[in-house]
CSV table of C-alpha atoms in Angstrom, one decimal:
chain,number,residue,atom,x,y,z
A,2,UNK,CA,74.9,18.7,30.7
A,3,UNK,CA,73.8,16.6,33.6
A,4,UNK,CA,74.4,12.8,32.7
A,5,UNK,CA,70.8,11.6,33.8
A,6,UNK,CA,70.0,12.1,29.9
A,7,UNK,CA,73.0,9.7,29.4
A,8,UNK,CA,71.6,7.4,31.6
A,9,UNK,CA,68.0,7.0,30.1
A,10,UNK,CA,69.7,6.8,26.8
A,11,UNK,CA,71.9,3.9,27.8
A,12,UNK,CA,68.8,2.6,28.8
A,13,UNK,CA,67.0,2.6,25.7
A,14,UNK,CA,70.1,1.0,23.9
A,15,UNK,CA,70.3,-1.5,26.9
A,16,UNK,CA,66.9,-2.4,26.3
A,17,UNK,CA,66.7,-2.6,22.4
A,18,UNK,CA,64.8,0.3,21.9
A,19,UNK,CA,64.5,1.1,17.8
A,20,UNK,CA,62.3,3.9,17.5
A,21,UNK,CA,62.2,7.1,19.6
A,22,UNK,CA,59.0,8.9,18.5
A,23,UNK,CA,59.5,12.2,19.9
A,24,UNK,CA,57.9,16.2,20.1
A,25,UNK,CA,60.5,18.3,20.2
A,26,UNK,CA,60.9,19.5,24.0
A,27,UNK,CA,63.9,21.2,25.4
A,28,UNK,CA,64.1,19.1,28.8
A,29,UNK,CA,65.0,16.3,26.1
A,30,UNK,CA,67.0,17.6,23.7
A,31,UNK,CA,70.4,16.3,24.6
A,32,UNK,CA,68.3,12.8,24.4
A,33,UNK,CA,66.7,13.8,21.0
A,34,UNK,CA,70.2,14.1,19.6
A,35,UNK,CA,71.9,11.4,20.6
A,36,UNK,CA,68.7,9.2,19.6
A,37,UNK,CA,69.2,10.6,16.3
A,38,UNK,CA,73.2,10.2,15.7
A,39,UNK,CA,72.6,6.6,17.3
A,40,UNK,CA,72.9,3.6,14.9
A,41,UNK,CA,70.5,1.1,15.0
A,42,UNK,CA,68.0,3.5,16.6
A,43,UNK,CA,65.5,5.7,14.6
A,44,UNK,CA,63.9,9.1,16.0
A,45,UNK,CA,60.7,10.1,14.3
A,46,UNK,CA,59.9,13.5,14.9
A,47,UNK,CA,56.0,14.0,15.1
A,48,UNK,CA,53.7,17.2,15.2
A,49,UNK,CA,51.4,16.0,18.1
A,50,UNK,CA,51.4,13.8,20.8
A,51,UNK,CA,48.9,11.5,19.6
A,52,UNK,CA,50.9,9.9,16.6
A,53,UNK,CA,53.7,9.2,19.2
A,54,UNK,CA,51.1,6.5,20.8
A,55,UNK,CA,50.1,5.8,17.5
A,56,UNK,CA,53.4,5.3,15.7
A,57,UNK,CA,54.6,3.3,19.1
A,58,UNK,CA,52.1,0.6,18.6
A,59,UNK,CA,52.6,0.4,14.4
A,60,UNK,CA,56.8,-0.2,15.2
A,61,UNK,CA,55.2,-2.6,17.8
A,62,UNK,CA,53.0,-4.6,15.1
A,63,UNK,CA,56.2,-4.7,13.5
A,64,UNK,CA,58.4,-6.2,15.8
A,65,UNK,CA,60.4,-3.0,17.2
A,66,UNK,CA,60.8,-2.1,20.4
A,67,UNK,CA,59.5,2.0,21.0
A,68,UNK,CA,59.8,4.8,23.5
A,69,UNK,CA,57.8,8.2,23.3
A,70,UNK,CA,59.4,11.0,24.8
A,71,UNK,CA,57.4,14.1,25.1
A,72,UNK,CA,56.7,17.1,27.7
A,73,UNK,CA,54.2,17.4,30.0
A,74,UNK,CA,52.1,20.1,28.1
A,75,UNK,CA,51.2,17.8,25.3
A,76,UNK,CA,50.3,14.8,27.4
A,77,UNK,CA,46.4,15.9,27.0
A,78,UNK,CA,46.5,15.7,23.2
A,79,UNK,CA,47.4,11.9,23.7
A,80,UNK,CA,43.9,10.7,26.0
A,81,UNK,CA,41.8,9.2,22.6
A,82,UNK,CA,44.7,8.0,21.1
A,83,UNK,CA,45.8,5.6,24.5
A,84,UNK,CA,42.1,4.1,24.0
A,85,UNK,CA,44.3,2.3,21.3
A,86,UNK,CA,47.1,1.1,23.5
A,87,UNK,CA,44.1,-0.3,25.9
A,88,UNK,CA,42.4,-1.8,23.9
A,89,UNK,CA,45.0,-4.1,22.0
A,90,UNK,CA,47.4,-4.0,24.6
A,91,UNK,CA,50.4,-2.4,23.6
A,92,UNK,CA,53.4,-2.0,25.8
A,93,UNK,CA,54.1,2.2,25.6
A,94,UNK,CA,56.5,4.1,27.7
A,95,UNK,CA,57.1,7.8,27.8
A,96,UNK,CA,59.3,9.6,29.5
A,97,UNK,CA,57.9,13.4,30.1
A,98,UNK,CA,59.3,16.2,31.0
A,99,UNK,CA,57.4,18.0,34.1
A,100,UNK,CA,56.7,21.3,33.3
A,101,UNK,CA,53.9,23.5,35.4
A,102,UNK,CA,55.6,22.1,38.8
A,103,UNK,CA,58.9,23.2,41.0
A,104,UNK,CA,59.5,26.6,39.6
A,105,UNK,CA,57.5,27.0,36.7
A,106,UNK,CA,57.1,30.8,35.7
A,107,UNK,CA,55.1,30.0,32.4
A,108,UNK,CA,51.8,30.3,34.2
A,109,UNK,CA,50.1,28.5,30.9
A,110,UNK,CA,52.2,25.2,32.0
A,111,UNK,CA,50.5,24.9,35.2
A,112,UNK,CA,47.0,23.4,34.4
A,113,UNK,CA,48.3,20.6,32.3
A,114,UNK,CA,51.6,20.0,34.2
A,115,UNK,CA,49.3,19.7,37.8
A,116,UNK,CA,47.3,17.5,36.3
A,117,UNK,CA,49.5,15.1,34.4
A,118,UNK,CA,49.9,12.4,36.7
A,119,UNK,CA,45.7,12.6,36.9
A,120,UNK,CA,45.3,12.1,33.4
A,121,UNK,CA,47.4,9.2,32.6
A,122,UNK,CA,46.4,7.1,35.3
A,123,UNK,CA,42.5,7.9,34.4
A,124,UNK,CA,43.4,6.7,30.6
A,125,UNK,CA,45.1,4.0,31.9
A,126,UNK,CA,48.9,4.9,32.0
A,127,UNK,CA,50.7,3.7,35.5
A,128,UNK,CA,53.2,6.8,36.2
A,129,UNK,CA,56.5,6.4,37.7
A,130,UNK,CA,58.0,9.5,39.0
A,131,UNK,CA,61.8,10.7,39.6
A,132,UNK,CA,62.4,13.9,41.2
A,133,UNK,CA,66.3,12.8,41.7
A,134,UNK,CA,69.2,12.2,39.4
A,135,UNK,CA,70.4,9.1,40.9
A,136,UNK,CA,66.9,7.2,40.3
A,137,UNK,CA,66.4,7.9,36.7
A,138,UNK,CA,68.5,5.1,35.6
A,139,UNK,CA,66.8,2.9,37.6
A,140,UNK,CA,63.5,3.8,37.4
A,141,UNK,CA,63.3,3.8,33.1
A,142,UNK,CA,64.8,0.7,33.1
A,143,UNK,CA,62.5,-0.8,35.2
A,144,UNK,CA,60.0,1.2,33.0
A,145,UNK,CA,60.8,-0.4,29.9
A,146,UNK,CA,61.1,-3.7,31.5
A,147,UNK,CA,57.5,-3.9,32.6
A,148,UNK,CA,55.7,-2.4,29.9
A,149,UNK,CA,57.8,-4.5,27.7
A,150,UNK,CA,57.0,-7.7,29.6
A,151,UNK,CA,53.6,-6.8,30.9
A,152,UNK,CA,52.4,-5.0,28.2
A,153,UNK,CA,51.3,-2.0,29.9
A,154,UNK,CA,51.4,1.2,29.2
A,155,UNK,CA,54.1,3.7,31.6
A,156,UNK,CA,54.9,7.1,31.8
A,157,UNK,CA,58.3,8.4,33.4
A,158,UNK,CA,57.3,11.8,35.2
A,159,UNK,CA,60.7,13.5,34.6
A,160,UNK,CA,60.0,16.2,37.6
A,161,UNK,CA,60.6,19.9,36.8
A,162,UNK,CA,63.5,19.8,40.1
A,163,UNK,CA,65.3,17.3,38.4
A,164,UNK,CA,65.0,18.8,35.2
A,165,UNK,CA,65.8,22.5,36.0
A,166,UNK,CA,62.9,24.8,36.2
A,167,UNK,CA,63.0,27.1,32.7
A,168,UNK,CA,64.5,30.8,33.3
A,169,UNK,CA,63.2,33.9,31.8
A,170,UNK,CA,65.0,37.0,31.0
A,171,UNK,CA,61.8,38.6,33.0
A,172,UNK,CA,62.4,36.6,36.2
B,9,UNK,CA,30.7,13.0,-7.7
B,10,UNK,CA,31.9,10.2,-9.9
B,11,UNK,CA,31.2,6.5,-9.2
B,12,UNK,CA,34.3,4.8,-8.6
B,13,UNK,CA,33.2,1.7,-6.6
B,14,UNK,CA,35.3,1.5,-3.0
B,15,UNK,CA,35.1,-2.3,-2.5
B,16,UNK,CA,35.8,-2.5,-6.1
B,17,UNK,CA,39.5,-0.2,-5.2
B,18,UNK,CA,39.9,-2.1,-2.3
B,19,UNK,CA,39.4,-5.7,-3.6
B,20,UNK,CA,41.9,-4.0,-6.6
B,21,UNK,CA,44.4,-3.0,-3.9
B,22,UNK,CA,44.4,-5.9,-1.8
B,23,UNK,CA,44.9,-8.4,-4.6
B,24,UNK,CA,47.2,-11.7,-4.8
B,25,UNK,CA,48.7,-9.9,-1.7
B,26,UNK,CA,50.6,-12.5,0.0
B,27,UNK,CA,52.4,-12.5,3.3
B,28,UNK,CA,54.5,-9.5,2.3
B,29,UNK,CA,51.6,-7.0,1.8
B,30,UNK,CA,50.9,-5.5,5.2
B,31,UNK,CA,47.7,-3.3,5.4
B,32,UNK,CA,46.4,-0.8,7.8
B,33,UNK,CA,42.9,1.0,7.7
B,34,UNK,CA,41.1,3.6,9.5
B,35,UNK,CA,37.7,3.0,11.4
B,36,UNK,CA,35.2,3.2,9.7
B,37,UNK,CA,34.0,1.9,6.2
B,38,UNK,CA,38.0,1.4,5.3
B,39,UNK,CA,37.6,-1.7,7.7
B,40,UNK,CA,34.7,-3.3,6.4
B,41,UNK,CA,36.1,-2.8,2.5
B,42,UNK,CA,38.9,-4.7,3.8
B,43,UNK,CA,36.9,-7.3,5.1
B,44,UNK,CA,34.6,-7.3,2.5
B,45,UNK,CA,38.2,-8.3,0.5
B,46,UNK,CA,39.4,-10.8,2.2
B,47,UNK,CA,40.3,-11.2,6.1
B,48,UNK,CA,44.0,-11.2,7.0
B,49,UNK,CA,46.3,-11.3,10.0
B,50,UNK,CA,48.2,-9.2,7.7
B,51,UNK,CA,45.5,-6.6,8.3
B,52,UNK,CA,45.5,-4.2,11.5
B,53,UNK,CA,41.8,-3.2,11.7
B,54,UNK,CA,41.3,0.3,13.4
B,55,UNK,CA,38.0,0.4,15.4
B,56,UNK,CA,38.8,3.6,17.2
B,57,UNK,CA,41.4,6.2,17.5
B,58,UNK,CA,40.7,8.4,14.6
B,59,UNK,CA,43.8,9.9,12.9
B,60,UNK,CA,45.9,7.3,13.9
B,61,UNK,CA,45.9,5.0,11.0
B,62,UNK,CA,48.9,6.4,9.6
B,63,UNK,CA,51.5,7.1,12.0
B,64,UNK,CA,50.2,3.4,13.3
B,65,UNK,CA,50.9,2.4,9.5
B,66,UNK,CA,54.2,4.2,9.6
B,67,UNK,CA,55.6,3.2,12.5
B,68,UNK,CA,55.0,-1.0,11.2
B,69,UNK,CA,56.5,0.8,7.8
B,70,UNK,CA,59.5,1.8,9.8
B,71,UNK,CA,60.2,-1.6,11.5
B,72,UNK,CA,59.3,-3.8,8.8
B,73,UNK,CA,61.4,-1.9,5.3
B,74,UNK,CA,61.5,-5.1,3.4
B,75,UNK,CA,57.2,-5.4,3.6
B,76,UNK,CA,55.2,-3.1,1.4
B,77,UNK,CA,52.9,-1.2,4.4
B,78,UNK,CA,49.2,0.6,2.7
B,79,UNK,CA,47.3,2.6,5.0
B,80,UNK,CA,43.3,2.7,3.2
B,81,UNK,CA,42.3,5.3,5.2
B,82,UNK,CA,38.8,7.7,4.8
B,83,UNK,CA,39.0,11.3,3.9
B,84,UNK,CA,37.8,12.4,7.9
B,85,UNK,CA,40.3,10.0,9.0
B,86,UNK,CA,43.3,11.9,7.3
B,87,UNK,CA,41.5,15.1,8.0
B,88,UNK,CA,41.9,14.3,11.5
B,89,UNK,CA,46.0,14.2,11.5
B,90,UNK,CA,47.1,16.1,8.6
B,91,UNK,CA,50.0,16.7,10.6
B,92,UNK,CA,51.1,12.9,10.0
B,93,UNK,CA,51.3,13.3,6.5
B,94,UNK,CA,53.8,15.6,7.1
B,95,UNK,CA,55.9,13.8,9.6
B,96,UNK,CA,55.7,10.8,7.3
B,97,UNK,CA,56.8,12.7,4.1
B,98,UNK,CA,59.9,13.3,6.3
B,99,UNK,CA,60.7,9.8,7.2
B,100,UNK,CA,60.5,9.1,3.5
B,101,UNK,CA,59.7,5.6,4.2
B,102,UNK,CA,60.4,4.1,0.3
B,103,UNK,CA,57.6,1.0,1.7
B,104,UNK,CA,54.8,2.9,2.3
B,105,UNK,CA,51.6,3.9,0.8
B,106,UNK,CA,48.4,5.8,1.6
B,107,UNK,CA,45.5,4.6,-0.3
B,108,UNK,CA,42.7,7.5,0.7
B,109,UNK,CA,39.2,6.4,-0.2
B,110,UNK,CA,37.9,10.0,-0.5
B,111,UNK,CA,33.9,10.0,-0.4
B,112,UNK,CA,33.5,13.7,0.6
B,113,UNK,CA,31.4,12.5,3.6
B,114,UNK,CA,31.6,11.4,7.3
B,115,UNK,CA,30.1,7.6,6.4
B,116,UNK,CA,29.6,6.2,10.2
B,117,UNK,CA,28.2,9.5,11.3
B,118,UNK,CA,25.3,10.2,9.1
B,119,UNK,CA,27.1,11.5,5.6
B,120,UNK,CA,28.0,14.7,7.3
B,121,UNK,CA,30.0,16.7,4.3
B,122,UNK,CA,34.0,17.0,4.9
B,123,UNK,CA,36.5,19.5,4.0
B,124,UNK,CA,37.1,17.6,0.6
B,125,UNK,CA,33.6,18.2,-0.8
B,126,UNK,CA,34.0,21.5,0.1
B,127,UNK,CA,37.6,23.0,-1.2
B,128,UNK,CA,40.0,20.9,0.7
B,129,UNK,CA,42.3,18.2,-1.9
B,130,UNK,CA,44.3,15.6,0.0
B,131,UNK,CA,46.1,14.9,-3.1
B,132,UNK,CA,47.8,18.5,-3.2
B,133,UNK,CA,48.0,18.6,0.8
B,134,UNK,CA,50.1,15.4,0.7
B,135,UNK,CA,52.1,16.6,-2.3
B,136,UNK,CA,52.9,19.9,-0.3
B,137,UNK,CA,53.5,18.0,2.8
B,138,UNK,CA,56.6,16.3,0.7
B,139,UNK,CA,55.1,13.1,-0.5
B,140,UNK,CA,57.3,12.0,-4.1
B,141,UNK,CA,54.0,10.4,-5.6
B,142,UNK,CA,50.7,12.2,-5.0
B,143,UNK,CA,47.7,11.0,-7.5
B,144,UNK,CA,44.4,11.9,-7.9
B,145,UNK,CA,42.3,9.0,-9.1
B,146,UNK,CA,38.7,10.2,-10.4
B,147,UNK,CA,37.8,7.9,-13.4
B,148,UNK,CA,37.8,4.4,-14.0
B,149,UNK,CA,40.7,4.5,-16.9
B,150,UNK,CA,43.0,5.9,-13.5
B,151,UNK,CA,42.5,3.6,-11.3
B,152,UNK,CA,45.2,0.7,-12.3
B,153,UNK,CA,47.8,3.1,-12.1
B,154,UNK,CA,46.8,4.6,-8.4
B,155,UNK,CA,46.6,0.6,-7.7
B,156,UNK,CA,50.1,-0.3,-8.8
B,157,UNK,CA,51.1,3.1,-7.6
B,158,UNK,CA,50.4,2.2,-3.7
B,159,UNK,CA,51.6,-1.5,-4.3
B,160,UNK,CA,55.1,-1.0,-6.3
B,161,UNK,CA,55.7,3.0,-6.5
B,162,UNK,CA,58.9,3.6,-4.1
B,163,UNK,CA,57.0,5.8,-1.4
B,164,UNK,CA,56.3,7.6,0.5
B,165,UNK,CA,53.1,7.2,-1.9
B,166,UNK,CA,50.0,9.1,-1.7
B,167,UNK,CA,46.8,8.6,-3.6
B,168,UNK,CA,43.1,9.7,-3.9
B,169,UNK,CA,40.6,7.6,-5.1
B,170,UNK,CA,37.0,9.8,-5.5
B,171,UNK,CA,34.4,6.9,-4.5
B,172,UNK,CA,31.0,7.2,-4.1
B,173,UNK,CA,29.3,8.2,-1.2
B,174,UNK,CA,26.6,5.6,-1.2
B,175,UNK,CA,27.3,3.4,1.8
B,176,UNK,CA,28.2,-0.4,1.0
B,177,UNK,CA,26.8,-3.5,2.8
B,178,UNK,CA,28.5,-4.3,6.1
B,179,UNK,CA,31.2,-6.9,6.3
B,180,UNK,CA,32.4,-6.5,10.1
B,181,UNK,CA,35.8,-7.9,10.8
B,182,UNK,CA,36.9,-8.7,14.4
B,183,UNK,CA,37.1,-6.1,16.9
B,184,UNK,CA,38.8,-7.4,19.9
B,185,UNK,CA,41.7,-5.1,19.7
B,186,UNK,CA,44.5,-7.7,22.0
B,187,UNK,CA,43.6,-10.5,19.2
B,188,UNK,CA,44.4,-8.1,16.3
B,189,UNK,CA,48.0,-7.0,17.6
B,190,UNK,CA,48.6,-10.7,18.7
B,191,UNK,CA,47.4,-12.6,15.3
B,192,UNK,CA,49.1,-9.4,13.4
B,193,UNK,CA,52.3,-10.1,15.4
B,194,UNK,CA,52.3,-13.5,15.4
B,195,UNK,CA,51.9,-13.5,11.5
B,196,UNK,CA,54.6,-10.9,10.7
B,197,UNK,CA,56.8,-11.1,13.5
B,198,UNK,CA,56.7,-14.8,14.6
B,199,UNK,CA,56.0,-14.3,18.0
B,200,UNK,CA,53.3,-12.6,19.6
């Protein structure tokens, strides 16, 4: 398993990150698990998008630290909820996985995964992209480090080329 | 519908509650019964975002274990994100309550009927979804023990209160969303 998922998890321990809210995605999984089996760290598993913004500014109320980490297909079912995160000013940071992009087969991904980067920065989410292994560390820290001290809201693109596009038995 | 009083459960649930009583309700008339109580940095009013109330409750339930978190939250509002009671029930939070003020009606959109007057029970929905302590609270002799339920019962802790549907007088609590997270913050936390 590439070690870019090791990376962004160092990250989130570098950076004192306490809960991961998370819906279940396979681009994370590696991420999800070791978020899980990490002490001091506490990975809620939701049932829509939404309550990860939600949940992220509650453990912010409360004094933790948060990350969101979600695909790119359920970043439409967040839009109302971010009115929350503008409004009061929460530091948020996601890190999505890219689907609908560089190889995509699942023609259903498309329409959400084109227009991702669209729909964040229209609700008031500043993307960051990486499309390269060697940037992710990098580029989440620097995520977590603005959002954190800015409190903005940022979404780490995760691009489908970095990622690995999803293979069908049909392909 | 019976007549339990809302501002009388909320004024119930909110009393003598300290600096270690942290509550969280949805938009909506949960807000202004809150108010109506007794304004509190120690309470994170919701003027938007409907069904967020409680995973934003659960995530402050998660990160502060040693507070007792209530989330007083309408019957649309929980409508709205059924699928949080279920992700909550999971995380077992022993700290947490949801106090659901159920009126059978959409209040701040002209008394529209919900799911609850209609079949739906959010009582038996919470209980399925793996809450330990589900009530139903319908009469007047019930109501102590749904109160000390959501204060003291380990959680996660779900009850229905059936209130009437009449709507109360407004008692608006601020709405500037960055002064709620920073007076909440700076109250619980120590820093803002």
């Amino acid at each position: 398993m590439s070690e870019w998922r090791d990376d962004i998890f160092d990250c989130l321990q570098e950076a004192g990150v306490r809960q991961v809210a998370y819906v279940p995605d396979a681009g994370h999984a590696r991420l999800i698990d070791r978020c899980h089996e990490a002490n001091g760290m506490r990975a809620v598993s939701l049932t829509t998008e939404e309550d990860g913004v939600a949940l992220m500014a509650g453990a912010w109320l409360g004094g933790d630290k948060g990350v969101m980490l979600m695909q790119s297909s359920g970043v439409g079912n967040t839009i109302n909820m971010l009115s929350l995160v503008k409004n009061c000013q929460f530091p948020l940071v996601t890190l999505v996985t890219m689907r609908g992009e560089w190889g995509e087969w699942n023609t259903w991904q498309v329409p959400m995964g084109q227009t991702t980067q669209q729909h964040f920065e229209v609700a008031g989410v500043i993307c960051y992209r990486c499309d390269k292994p060697e940037d992710v560390k990098e580029t989440v820290a620097t995520a977590l480090r603005f959002a954190y001290y800015t409190n903005s809201a940022v979404a780490v693109l995760l691009g489908q080329r970095l990622i690995g596009a999803k293979i069908f038995p049909e392909d | 519908m019976t007549a339990l009083n809302r501002r009388e459960i909320v004024a119930k649930l909110l009393a003598d509650r300290g600096n270690d009583l942290l509550v969280v309700p949805s938009l909506g008339q949960a807000c202004y019964d809150c108010m109506a109580a007794g304004d509190s940095p120690q309470t994170f009013y919701m003027w938007g975002a409907m069904g967020g109330a409680v995973p934003v409750a659960l995530g402050l339930a998660i990160a502060q274990p040693d507070k007792r978190v209530i989330c007083i939250a309408g019957d649309g509002e929980l409508l709205m994100g059924l699928g949080a009671l279920a992700a909550t029930a999971a995380e077992a939070p022993a700290n947490f309550a949801i106090a659901c003020l159920d009126n059978e009606r959409y209040g701040e959109t002209g008394q529209q009927h919900t799911a609850t007057g209609r079949g739906a029970n959010l009582t038996a929905i919470a209980a399925g979804a793996g809450f330990g302590t589900a009530m139903m609270v319908t009469t007047e002799d019930e109501v102590a023990a749904g109160v000390k339920a959501c204060r003291e019962t380990p959680g996660p802790v779900f009850v229905t209160f059936k209130v009437d549907d009449a709507p109360e007088e407004a008692a608006i609590p601020p709405k500037d969303g960055a002064y709620l997270k920073s007076r909440f913050r700076e109250a619980v936390v120590g820093k803002i």
